[in-house]
Coordinates of C-alpha atoms in Angstrom, one line a residue:
X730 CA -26.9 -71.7 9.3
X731 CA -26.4 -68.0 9.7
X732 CA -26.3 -68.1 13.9
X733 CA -24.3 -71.2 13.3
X734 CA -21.0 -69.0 11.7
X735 CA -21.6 -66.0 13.7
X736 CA -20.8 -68.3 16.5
X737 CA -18.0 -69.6 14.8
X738 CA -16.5 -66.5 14.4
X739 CA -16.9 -65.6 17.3
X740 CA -15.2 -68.7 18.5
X741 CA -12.4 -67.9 16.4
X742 CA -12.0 -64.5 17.3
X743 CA -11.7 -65.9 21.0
X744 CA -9.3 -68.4 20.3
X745 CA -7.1 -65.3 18.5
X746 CA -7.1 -64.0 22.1
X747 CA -3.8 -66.0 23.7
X748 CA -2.3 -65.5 20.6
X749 CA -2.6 -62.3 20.8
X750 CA -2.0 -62.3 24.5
X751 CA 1.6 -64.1 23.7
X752 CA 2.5 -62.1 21.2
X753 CA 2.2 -59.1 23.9
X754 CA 4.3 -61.1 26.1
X755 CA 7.1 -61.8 23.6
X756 CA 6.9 -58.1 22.1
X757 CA 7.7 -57.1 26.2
X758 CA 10.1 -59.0 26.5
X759 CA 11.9 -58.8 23.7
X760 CA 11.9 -55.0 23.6
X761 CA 12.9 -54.3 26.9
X762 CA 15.9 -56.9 26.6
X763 CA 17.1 -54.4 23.3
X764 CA 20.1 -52.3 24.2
X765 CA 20.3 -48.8 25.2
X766 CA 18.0 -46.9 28.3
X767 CA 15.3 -45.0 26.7
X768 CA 15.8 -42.3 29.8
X769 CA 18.8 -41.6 28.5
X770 CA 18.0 -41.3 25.2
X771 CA 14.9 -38.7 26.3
X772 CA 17.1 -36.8 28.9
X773 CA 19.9 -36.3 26.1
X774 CA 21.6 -33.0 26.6
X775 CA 24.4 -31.1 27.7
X776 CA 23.0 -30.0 31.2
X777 CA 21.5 -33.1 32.4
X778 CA 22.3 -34.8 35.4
X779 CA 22.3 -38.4 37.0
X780 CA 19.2 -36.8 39.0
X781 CA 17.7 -35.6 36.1
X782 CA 17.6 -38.5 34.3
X783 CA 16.6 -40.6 37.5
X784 CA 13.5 -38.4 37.5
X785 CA 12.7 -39.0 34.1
X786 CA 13.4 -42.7 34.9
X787 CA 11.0 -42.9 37.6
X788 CA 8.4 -40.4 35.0
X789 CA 8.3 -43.3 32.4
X790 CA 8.2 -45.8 35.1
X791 CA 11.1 -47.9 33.9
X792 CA 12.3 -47.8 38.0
X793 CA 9.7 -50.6 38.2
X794 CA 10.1 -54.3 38.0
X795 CA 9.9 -55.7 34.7
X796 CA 6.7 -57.4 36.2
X797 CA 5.2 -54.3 37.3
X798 CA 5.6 -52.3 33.6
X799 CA 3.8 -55.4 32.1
X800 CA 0.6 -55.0 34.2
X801 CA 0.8 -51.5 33.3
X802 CA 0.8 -52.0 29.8
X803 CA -1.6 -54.4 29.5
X804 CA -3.7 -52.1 31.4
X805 CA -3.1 -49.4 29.3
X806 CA -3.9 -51.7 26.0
X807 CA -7.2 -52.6 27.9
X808 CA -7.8 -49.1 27.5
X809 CA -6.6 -48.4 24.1
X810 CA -3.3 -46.7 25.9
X811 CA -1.0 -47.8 24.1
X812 CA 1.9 -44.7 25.1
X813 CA 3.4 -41.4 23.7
X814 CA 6.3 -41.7 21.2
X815 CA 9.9 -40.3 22.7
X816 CA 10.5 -39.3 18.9
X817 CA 7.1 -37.2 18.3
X818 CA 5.7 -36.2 21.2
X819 CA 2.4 -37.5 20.8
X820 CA 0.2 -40.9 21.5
X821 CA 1.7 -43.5 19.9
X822 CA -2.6 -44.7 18.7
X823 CA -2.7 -41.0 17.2
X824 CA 0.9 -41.4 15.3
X825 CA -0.4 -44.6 14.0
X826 CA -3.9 -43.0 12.3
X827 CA -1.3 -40.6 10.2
X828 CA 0.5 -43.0 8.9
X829 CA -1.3 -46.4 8.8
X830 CA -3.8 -45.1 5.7
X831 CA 0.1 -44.9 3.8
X832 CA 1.0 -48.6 4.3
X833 CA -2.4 -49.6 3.9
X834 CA -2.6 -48.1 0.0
X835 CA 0.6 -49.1 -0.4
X836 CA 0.2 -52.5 0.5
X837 CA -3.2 -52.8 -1.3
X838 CA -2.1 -51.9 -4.2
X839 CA 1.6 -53.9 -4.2
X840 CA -0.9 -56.4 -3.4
X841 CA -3.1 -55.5 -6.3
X842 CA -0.4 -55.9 -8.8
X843 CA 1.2 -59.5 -7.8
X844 CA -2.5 -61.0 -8.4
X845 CA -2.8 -59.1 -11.8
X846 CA 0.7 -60.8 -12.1
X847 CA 0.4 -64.1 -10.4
X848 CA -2.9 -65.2 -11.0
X849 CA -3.2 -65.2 -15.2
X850 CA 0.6 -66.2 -15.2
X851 CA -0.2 -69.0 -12.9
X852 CA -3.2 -71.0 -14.6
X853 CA -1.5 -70.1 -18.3
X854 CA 1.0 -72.0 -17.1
X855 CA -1.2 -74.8 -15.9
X856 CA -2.9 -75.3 -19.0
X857 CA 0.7 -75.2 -20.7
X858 CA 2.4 -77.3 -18.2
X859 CA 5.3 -78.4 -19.3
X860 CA 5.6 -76.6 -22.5
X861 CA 8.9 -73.6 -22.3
X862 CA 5.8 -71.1 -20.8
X863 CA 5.6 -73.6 -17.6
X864 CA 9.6 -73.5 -17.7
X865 CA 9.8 -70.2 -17.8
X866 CA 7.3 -69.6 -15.0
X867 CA 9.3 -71.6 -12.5
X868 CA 12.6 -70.0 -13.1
X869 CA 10.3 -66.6 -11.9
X870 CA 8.9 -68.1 -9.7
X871 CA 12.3 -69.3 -8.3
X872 CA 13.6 -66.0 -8.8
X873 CA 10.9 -63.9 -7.0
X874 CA 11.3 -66.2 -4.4
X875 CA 15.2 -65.9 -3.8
X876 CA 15.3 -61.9 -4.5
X877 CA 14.8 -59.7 -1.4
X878 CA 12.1 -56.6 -2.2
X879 CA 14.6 -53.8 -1.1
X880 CA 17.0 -55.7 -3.4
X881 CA 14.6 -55.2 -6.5
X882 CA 13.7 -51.4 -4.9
X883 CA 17.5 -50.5 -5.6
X884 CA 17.4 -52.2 -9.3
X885 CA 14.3 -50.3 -9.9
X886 CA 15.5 -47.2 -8.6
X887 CA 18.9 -47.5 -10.5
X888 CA 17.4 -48.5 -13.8
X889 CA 14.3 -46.3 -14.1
X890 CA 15.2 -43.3 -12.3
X891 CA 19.1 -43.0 -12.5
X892 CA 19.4 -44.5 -16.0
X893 CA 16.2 -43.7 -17.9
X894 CA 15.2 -41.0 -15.4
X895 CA 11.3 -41.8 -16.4
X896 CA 10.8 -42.8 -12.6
X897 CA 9.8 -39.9 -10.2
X898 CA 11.8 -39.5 -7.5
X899 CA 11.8 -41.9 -4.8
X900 CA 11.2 -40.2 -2.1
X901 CA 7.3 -40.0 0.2
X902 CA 3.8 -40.2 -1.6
X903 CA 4.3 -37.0 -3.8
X904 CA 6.8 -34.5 -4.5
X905 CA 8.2 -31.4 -2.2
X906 CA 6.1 -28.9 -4.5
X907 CA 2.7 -30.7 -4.4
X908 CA 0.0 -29.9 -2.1
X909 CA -1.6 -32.6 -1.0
X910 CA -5.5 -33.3 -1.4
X911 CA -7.6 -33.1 1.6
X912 CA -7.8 -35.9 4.2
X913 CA -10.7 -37.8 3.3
X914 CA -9.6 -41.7 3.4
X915 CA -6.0 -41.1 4.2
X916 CA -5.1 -43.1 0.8
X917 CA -3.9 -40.6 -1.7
X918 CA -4.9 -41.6 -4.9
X919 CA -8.7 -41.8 -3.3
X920 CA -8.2 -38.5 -1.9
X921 CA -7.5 -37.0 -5.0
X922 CA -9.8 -38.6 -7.1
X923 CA -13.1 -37.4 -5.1
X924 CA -11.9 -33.9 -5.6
X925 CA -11.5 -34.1 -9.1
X926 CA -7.4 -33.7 -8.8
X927 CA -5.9 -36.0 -11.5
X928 CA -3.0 -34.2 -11.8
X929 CA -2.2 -35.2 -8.1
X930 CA -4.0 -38.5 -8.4
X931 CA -1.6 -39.5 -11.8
X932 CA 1.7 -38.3 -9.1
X933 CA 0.7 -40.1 -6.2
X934 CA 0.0 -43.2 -8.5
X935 CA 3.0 -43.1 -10.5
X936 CA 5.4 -42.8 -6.9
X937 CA 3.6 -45.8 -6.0
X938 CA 4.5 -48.1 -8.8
X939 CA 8.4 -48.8 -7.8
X940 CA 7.4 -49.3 -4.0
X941 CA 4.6 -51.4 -5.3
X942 CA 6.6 -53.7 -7.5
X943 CA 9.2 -53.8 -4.7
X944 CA 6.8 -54.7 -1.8
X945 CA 4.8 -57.5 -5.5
X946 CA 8.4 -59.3 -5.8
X947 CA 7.6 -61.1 -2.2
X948 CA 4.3 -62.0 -3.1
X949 CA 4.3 -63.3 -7.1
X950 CA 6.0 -66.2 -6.1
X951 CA 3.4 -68.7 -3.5
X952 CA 0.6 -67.0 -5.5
X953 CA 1.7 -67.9 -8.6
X954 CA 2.6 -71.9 -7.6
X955 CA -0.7 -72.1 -5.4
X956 CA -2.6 -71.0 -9.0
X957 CA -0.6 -73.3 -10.7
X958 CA -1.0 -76.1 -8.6
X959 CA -5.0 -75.5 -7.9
X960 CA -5.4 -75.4 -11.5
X961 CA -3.4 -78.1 -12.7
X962 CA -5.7 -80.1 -9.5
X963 CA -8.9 -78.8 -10.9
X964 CA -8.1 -80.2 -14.3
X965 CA -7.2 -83.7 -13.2
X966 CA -10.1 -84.1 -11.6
X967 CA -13.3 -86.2 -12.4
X968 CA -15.6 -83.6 -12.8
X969 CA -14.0 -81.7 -15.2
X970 CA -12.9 -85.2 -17.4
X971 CA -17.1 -85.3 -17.1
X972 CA -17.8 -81.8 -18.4
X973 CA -15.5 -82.4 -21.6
X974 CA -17.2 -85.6 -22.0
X975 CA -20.0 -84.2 -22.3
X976 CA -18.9 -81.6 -24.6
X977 CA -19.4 -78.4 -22.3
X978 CA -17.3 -75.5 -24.2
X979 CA -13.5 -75.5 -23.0
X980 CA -13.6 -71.6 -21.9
X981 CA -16.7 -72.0 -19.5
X982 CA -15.2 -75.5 -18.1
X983 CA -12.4 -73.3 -17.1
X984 CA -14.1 -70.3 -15.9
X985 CA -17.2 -71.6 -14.2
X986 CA -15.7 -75.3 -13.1
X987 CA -11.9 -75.6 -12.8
X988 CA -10.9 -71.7 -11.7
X989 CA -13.6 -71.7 -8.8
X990 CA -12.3 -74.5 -7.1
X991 CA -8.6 -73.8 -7.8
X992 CA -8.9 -70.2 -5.9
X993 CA -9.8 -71.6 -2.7
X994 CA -5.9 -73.0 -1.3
X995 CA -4.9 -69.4 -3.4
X996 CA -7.5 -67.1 -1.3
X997 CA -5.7 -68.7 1.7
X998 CA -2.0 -67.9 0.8
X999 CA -3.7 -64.8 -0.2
X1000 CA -4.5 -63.8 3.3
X1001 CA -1.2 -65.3 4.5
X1002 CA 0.7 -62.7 1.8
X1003 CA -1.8 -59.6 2.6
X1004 CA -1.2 -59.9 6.3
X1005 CA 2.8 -60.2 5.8
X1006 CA 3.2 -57.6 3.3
X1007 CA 1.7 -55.1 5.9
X1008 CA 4.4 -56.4 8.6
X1009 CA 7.5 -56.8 6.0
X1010 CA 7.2 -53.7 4.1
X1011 CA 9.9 -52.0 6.8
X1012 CA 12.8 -51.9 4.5
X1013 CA 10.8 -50.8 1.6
X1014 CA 9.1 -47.9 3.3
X1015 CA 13.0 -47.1 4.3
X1016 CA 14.2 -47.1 1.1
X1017 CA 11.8 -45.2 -0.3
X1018 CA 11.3 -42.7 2.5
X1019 CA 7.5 -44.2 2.6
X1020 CA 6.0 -42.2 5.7
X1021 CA 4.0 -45.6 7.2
X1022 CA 3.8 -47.5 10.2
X1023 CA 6.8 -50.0 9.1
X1024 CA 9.3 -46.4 8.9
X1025 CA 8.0 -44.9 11.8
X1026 CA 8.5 -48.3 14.0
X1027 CA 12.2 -48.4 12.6
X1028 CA 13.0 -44.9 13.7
X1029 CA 11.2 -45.6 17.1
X1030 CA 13.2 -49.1 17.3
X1031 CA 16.5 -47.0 16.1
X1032 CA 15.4 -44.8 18.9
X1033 CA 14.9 -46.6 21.8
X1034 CA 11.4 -45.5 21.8
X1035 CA 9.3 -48.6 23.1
X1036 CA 5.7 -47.7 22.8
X1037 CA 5.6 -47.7 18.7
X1038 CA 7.3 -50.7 18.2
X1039 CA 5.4 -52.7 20.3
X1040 CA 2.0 -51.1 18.7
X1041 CA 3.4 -51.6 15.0
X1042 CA 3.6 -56.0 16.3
X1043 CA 0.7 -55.7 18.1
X1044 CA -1.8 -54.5 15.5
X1045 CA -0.4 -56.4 12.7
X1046 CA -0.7 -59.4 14.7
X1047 CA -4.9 -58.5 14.9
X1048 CA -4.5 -57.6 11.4
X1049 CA -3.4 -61.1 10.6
X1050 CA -5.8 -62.4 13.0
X1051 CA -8.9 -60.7 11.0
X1052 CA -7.5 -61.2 7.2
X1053 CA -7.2 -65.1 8.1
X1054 CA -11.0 -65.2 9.1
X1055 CA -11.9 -63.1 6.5
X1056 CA -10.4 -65.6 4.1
X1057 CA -12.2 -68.3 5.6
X1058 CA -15.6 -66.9 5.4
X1059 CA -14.9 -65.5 2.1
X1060 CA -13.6 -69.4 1.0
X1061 CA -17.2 -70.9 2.9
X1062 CA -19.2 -68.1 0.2
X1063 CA -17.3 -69.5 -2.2
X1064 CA -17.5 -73.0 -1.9
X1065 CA -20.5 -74.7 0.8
X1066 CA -17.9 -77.8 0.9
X1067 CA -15.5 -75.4 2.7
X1068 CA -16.8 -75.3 6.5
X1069 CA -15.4 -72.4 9.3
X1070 CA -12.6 -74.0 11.4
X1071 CA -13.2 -73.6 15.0

């Protein structure tokens, strides 16, 4: 059984490869079809020349065919190449290692709070369905749903900061005066609490909380109706009309019976939301001057700077690539019914 999903992932993880591959091929394309000369943009200055910028034309390589840059990159991925950022000066892969630990907590921990949110909301309102707490779960639901996360970042940031001014600032992962801890995990809050630092651990956590709830608006809402539908599924079925006939306590019927098997269609929207949060968290590391990969691939994209923005696609793609087979094997441990798709 074991060598039987090894090879299963491993099949999976090789049919992720043309995905991958097109999503290279689109990235390319797309990119290089943007407005604006990226030449240009480096050779900015007062003193340059046509030459001069020819020069740095032919440096970057854009004086080849469209066909010709492609091999190159995909060269240069083979090797883990993936450029040097116009912006900073350095390899785009290095640029990336500073700031991916920052969307990474971030997004764990937006991700964090939706299922303490979504997940107790969403089978109280499946064993009330119906009742005004059902009711009022779908008009959240609805609302979540229909209300952008930068949206809800400005309400945040206008009501907690400007009104009750209770909110830190909104601005990065702690304030100007701070120092931060030393670079252990990259995540702040971890950082901080290895070294025994609470007073910076208690900062970077509370900046987190209106970028978290921003980046948690996107995600209460499928998690919430894929709890409420799983539960409301489990409860209708057979098994569970068995176990109260036979007089099995209500709280383990739930616990040990219905809320098992409800979680498995919610561990799958769970990879879906995880993966997507990492991708659509742009606008909120923007509005809160978050210094992640979603910023740093708007300034490049702002900037004509090709290399980031086609990294920041490509390695959420993988990362949506491993957080759907990691649901699936994590839904097969959970339930032997549920086999790895091939």
């Amino acid at each position: 059984m074991k060598h039987r999903t090894l090879r299963l992932i491993a099949w999976r993880l090789l049919m992720a490869l043309p995905i991958l591959f097109g999503v290279i091929v689109v990235t390319f394309v797309l990119i290089r079809a943007l407005p604006g000369d990226p030449a240009i943009v480096y050779a900015s200055g007062p003193n340059m020349s046509q030459e001069d910028i020819d020069a740095i034309r032919r440096a970057m390589g854009l004086d080849k065919s469209v066909f010709e840059q492609f091999l190159i990159y995909l060269n240069n991925i083979a090797h883990l190449n993936f450029g040097n950022s116009l912006v900073t000066g350095q390899p785009v892969l290095k640029d990336f290692g500073e700031r991916l630990p920052a969307t990474l907590e971030l997004a764990v921990f937006a991700f964090a709070l939706s299922l303490v949110v979504a997940l107790p909301v969403g089978v109280l309102s499946a064993l009330y369905r119906d009742s005004w707490i059902d009711q009022l779960v779908r008009v959240i639901t609805s609302v979540s749903a229909a209300m952008p996360g930068f949206f809800f970042g400005l309400i945040l940031i206008f009501i907690f900061y400007f009104l009750m001014g209770i909110a830190p600032e909104p601005i990065g992962r702690l304030s100007g005066w701070s120092i931060a801890p030393p670079t252990v995990t990259g995540f702040m809050t971890i950082d901080a609490a290895l070294i025994g630092d609470w007073e910076i651990f208690w900062e970077a956590l509370g900046k987190m909380l209106m970028p978290a709830a921003s980046m948690a608006i996107f995600a209460v809402a499928p998690l919430m109706r894929m709890m409420r539908g799983g539960m409301i599924d489990a409860l209708d079925s057979d098994y569970i009309k068995a176990a109260r006939a036979y007089g099995i306590p209500r709280r383990k019927i739930l616990l040990q019976y219905a809320l098992p098997n409800a979680m498995l269609p919610v561990l799958a929207t769970m990879g879906m939301v995880l993966s997507t949060m990492l991708g659509a968290n742009i606008m909120i590391e923007k509005l809160f001057a978050w210094p992640g990969i979603g910023s740093y691939s708007v300034n490049a994209l702002t900037g004509v700077d090709y290399a980031p923005v086609q990294a920041f696609v490509l390695i959420v793609a993988v990362l949506f690539v491993l957080m759907t087979l990691a649901i699936d094997i994590l839904s097969a441990a959970i339930d032997p019914r549920y086999k790895l798709k091939g």
